[in-house]
Short mmCIF file of C-alpha atoms in Angstrom, two decimals:
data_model
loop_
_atom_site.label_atom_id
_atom_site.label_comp_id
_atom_site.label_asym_id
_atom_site.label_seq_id
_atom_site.Cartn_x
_atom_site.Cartn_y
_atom_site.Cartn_z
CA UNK W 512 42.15 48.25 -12.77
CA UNK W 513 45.22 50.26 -13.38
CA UNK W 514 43.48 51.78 -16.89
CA UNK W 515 40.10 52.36 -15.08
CA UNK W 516 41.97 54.42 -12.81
CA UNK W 517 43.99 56.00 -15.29
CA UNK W 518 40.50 57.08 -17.04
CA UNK W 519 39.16 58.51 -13.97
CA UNK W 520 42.41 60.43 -12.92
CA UNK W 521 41.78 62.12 -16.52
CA UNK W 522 38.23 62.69 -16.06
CA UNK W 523 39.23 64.74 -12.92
CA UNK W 524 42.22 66.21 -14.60
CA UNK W 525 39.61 67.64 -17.25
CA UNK W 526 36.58 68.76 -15.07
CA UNK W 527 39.17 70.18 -12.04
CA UNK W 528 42.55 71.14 -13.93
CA UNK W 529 42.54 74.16 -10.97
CA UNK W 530 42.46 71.36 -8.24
CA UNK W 531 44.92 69.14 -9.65
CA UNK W 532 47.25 71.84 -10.59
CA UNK W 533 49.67 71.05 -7.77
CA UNK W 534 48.70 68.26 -5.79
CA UNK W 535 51.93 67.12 -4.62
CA UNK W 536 52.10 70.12 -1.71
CA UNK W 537 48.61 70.94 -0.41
CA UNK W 538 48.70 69.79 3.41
CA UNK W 539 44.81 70.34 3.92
CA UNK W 540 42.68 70.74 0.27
CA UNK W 541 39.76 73.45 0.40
CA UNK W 542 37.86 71.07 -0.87
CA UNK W 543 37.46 66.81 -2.17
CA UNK W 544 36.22 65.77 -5.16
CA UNK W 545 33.51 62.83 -4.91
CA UNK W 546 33.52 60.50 -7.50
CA UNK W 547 30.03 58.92 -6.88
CA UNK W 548 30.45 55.54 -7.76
CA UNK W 549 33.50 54.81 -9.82
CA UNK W 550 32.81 52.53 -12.61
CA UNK W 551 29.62 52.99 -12.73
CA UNK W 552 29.20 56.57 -14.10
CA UNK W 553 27.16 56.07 -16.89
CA UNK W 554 24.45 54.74 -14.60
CA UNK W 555 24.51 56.87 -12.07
CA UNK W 556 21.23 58.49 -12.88
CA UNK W 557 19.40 54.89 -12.97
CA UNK W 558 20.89 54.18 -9.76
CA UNK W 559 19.69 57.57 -8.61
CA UNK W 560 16.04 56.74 -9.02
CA UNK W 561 15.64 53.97 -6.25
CA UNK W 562 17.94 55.95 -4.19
CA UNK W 563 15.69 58.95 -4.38
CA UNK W 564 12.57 56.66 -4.08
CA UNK W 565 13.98 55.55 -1.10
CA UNK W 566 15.23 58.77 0.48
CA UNK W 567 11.18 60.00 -0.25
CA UNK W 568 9.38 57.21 1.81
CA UNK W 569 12.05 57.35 4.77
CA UNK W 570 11.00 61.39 4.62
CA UNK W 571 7.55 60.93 4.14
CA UNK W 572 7.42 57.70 6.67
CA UNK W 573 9.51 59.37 9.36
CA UNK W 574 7.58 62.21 9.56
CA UNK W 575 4.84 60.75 9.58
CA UNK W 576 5.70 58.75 12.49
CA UNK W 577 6.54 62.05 14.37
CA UNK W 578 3.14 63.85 13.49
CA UNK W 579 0.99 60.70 14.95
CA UNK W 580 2.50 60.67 18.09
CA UNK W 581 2.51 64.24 18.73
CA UNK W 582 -1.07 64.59 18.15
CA UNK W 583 -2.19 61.46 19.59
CA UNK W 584 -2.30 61.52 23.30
CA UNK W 585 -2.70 58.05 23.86
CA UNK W 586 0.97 57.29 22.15
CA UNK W 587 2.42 59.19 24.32
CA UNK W 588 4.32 56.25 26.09
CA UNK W 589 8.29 54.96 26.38
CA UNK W 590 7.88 52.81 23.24
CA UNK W 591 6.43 55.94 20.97
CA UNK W 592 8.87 58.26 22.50
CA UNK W 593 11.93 56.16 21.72
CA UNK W 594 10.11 55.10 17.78
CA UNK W 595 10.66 58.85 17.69
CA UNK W 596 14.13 59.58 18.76
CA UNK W 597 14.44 56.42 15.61
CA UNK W 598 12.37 58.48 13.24
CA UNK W 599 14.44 62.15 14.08
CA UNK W 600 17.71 59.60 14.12
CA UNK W 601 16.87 58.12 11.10
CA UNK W 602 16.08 61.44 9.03
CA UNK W 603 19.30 63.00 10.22
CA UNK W 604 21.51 59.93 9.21
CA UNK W 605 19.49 59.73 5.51
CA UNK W 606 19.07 63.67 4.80
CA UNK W 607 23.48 63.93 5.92
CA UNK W 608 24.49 61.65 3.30
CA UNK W 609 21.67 61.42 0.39
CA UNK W 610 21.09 65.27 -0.87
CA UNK W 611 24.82 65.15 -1.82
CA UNK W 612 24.69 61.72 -3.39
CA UNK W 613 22.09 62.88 -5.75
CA UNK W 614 23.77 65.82 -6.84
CA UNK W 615 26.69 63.94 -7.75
CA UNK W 616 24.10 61.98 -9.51
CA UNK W 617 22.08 64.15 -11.28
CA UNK W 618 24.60 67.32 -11.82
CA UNK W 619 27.94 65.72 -11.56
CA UNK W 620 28.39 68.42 -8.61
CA UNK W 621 31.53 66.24 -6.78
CA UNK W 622 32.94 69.08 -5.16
CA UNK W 623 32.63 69.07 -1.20
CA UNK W 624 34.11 71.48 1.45
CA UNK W 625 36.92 69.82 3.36
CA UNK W 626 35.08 71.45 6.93
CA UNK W 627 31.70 70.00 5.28
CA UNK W 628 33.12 66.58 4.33
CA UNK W 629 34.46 66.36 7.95
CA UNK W 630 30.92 67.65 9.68
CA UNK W 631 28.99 65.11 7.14
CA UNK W 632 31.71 62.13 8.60
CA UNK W 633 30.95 63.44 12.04
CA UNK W 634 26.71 63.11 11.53
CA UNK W 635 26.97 60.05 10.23
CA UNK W 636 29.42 58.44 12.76
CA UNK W 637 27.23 60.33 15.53
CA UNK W 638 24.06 59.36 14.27
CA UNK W 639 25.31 55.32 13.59
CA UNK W 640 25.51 55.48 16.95
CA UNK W 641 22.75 57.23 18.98
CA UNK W 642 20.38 55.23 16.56
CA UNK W 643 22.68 52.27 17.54
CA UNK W 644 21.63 53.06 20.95
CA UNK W 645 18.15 53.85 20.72
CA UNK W 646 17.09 50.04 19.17
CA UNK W 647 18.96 49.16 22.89
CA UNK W 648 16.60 51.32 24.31
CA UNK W 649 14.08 50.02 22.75
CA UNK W 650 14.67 46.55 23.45
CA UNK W 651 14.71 47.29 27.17
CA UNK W 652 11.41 48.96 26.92
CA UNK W 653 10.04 45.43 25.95
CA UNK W 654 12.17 43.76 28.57
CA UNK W 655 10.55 45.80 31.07
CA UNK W 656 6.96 45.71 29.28
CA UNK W 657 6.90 42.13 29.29
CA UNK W 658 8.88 40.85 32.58
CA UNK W 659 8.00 43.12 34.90
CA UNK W 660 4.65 45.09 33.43
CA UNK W 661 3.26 46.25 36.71
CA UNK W 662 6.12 48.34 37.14
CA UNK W 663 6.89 49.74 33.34
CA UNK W 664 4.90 53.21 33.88
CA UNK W 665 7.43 53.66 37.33
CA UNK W 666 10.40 52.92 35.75
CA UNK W 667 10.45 54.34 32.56
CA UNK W 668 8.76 57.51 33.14
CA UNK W 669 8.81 60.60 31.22
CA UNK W 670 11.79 61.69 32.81
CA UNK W 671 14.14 58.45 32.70
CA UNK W 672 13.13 58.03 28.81
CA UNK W 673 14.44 61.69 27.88
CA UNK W 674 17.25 61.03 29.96
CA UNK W 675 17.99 57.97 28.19
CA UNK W 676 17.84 60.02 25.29
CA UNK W 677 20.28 62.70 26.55
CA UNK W 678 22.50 59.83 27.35
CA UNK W 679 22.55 57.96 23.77
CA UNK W 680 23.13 61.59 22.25
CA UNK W 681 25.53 62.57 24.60
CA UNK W 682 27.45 58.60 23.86
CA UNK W 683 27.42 59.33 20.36
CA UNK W 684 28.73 62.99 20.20
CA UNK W 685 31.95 62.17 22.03
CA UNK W 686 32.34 58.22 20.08
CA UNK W 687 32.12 60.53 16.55
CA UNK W 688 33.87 63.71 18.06
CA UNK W 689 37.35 62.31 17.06
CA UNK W 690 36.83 61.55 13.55
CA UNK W 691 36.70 65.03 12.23
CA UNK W 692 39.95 65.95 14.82
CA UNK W 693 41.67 62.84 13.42
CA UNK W 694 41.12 63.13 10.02
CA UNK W 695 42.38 67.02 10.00
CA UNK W 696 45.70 66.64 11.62
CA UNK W 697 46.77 64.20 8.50
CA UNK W 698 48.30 65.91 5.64
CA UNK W 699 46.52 65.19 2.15
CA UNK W 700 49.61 65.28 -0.03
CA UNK W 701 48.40 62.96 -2.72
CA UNK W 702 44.96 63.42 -4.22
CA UNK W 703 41.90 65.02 -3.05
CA UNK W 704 40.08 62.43 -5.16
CA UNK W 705 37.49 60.44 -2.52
CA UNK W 706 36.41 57.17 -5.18
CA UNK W 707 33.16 57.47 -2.60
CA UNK W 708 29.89 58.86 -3.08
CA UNK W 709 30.09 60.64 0.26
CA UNK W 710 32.70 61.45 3.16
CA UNK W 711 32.88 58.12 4.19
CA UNK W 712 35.47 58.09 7.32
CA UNK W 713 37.85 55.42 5.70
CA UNK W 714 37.49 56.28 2.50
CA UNK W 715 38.84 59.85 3.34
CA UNK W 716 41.84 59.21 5.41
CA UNK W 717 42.92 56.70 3.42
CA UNK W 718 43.74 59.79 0.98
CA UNK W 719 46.25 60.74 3.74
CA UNK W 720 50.03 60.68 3.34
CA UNK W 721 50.56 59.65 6.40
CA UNK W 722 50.59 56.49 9.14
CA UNK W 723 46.77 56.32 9.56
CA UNK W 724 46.44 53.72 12.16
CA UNK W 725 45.42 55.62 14.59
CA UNK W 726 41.97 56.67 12.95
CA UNK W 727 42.03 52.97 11.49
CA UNK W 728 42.14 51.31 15.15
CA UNK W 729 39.90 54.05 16.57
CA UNK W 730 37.26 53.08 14.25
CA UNK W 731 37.46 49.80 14.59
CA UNK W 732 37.41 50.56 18.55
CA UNK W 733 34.18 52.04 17.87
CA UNK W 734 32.34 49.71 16.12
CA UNK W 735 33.08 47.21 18.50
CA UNK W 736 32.47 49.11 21.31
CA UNK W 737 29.24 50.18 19.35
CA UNK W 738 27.96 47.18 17.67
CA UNK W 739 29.64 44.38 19.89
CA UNK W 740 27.87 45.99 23.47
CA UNK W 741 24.53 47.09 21.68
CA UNK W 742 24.23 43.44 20.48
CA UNK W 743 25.13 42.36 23.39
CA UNK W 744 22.73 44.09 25.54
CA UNK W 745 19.76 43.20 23.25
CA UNK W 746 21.01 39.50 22.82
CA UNK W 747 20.66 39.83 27.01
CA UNK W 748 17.14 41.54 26.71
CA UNK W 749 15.57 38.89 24.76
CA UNK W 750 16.67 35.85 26.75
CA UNK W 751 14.75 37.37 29.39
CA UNK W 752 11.92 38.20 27.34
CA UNK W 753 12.05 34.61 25.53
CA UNK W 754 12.52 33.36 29.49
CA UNK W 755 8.96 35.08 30.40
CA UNK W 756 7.39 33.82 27.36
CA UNK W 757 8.01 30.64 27.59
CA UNK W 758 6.41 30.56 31.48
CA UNK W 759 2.84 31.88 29.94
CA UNK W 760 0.12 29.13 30.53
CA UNK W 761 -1.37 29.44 26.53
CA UNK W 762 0.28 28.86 23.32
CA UNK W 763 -2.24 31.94 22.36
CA UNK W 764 -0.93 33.93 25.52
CA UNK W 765 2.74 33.26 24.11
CA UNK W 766 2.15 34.70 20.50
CA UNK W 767 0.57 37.54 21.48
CA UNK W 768 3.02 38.66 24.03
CA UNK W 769 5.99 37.59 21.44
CA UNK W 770 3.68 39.59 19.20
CA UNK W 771 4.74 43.02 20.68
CA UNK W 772 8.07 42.15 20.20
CA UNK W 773 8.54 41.28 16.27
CA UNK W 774 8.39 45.40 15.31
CA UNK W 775 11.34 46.03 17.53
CA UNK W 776 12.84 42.47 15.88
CA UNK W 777 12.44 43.32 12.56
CA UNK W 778 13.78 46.77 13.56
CA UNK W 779 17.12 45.24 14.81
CA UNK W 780 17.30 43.36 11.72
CA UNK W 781 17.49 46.22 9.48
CA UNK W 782 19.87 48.38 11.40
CA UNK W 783 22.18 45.56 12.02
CA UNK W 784 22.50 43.56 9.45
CA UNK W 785 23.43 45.36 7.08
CA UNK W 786 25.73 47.11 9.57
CA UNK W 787 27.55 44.18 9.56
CA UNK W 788 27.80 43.45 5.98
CA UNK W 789 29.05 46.33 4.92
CA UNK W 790 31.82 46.81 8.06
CA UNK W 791 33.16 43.21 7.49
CA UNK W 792 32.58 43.68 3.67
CA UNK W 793 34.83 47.30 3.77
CA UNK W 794 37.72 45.96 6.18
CA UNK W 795 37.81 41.96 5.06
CA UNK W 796 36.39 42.26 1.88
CA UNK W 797 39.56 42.80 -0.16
CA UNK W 798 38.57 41.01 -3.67
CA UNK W 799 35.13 42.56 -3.49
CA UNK W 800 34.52 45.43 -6.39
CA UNK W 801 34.69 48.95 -4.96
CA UNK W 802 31.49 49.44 -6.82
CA UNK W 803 30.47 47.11 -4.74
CA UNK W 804 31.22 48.71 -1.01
CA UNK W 805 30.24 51.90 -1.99
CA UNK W 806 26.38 50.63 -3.40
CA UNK W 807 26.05 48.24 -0.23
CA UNK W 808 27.37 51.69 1.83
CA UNK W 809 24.80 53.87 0.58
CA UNK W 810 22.12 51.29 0.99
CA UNK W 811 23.17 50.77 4.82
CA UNK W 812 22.46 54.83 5.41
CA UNK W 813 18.94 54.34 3.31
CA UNK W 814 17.27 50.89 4.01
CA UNK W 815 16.60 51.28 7.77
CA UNK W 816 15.70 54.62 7.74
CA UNK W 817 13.09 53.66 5.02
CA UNK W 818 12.26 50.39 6.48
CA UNK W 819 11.67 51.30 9.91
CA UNK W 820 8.51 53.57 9.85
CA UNK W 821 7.21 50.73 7.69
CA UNK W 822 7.69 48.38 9.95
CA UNK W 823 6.18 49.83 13.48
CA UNK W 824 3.11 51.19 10.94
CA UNK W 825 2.23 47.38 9.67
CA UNK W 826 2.79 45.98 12.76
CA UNK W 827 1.71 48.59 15.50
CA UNK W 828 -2.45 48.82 15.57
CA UNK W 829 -2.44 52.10 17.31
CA UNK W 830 -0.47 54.15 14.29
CA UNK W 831 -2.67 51.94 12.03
CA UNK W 832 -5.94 53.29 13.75
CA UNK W 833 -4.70 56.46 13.21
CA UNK W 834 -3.54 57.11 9.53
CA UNK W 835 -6.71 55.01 8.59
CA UNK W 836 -8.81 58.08 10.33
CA UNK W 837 -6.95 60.46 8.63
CA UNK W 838 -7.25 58.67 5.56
CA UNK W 839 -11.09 58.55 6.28
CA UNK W 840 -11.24 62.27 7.15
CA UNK W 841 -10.00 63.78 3.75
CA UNK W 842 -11.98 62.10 2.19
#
């Protein structure tokens, strides 16, 4: 470990003898150097082909999703409405962290801005959670679809769905506003080295020569307060749902109204799962390879956003209906 680290401290001593030239007294670097994924250097270019692969369908999926419902009168209901606020959500979180990550990849371009490394932490924090919020949204859109359908076009009108919107945006502007604040007040007396493919919030202050634990227990507050009440509300949600279910008269009536459901399921799945992993992996996971966290990292910011338009267009007829007339139309 020690002679790995040795080797990269060289490396950086070679490409960035400017940088290094006194890093003992620089309170706040101009700028960080990203490493991409240490260790793994000579393969970051074969890594950088799924990456990209994956980065292309969550573009071309997402916007897709977007373009169907605006044209499409008839999607324009709570469930499509909040499937966008996913897509937008999910094109933000991909496009803040994945442009960068390639160019590290493919032109060995590690240098960041210190005020871009802390807006990139910010959009990614922020956009964890409003997307966080949205599959919550989501999940109440089917609690209210399927246990009290006579009233879903009252309650969630036009009006309470963009609110609902403003509200998750709103929750996850002030949850990520303190990351940037609290990772500029410590002083970066050490290194300006970040062994991370992108600003990763405890990746950065860990750089800090300083008694981080306020910006440690602050993030943990969050994803607790993030992931612990999301889950929780959805967990809520679906007893209900599975509570309604179960009272239909027909085995057929109960699939097909469970049915509606497994989109949003799968959805929850994706986002959360991995979510998981990779915060338990990061703060528990002390044996694990580095390598390791920062692969299963970039994979968390990529595999929902890709996944998700996937899933709603294999399992929802009505965006099915209409990219097979499109299809049918050019040709």
């Amino acid at each position: 470990m020690q002679s790995t680290l040795f080797c990269l401290r060289a490396e950086h001593l070679l490409l960035y003898p400017m940088l290094d030239s006194n890093t003992t007294d620089f309170a706040n670097p101009s700028t960080f150097i990203l490493l991409g994924i240490p260790g793994l250097e000579s393969a970051h270019v074969w890594i950088s082909i799924p990456f990209c692969t994956m980065y292309v369908i969550a573009i071309l999926g997402n916007f897709t999703i977007l373009f169907i419902v605006k044209v499409d009168q008839r999607l324009h209901e709570p469930m499509y409405y909040f499937l966008c606020m996913l897509a937008i959500s999910d094109l933000v979180l991909s496009t803040s962290t994945l442009p960068k990550t390639l160019s590290i990849f493919w032109s060995n371009s590690r240098e960041i801005n210190f005020n871009a490394c802390l807006t990139q932490l910010f959009f990614i924090h922020c956009f964890l959670a409003i997307e966080s919020g949205i599959v919550v949204a989501m999940a109440f859109d089917r609690y209210v679809a399927i246990c009290d359908p006579l009233r879903h076009s009252t309650i969630l009108t036009k009006e309470v769905v963009a609110k609902i919107g403003l509200a998750m945006m709103l929750r996850g502007s002030v949850l990520a506003l303190p990351y940037p604040f609290l990772a500029r007040q410590w002083p970066y007396c050490r290194t300006n080295i970040i062994p991370h493919s992108f600003c990763e919030h405890i990746a950065v202050v860990k750089l800090a020569c300083a008694d981080i634990s306020i910006s440690s227990y602050y993030g943990l507050f969050v994803a607790f307060l993030v992931i612990g009440l999301d889950v929780l509300f959805i967990t809520m949600s679906y007893t209900q749902i599975l509570r309604a279910i179960f009272r239909l008269p027909t085995k057929d009536a109960r699939l097909k109204t469970f049915g509606t459901c497994t989109s949003h399921l799968c959805v929850v799945l994706a986002f959360y799962v991995p979510a998981l992993f990779s915060f338990l992996s990061h703060r528990f996971g002390k044996n694990v390879p580095l390598q390791f966290h920062i692969l299963v990292a970039n994979l968390y910011l990529l595999v929902p956003p890709m996944l998700n338009p996937i899933i709603y267009g294999m399992k929802t007829k009505q965006i099915q209906d209409r990219l097979l007339q499109y299809f049918i139309y050019m040709n």
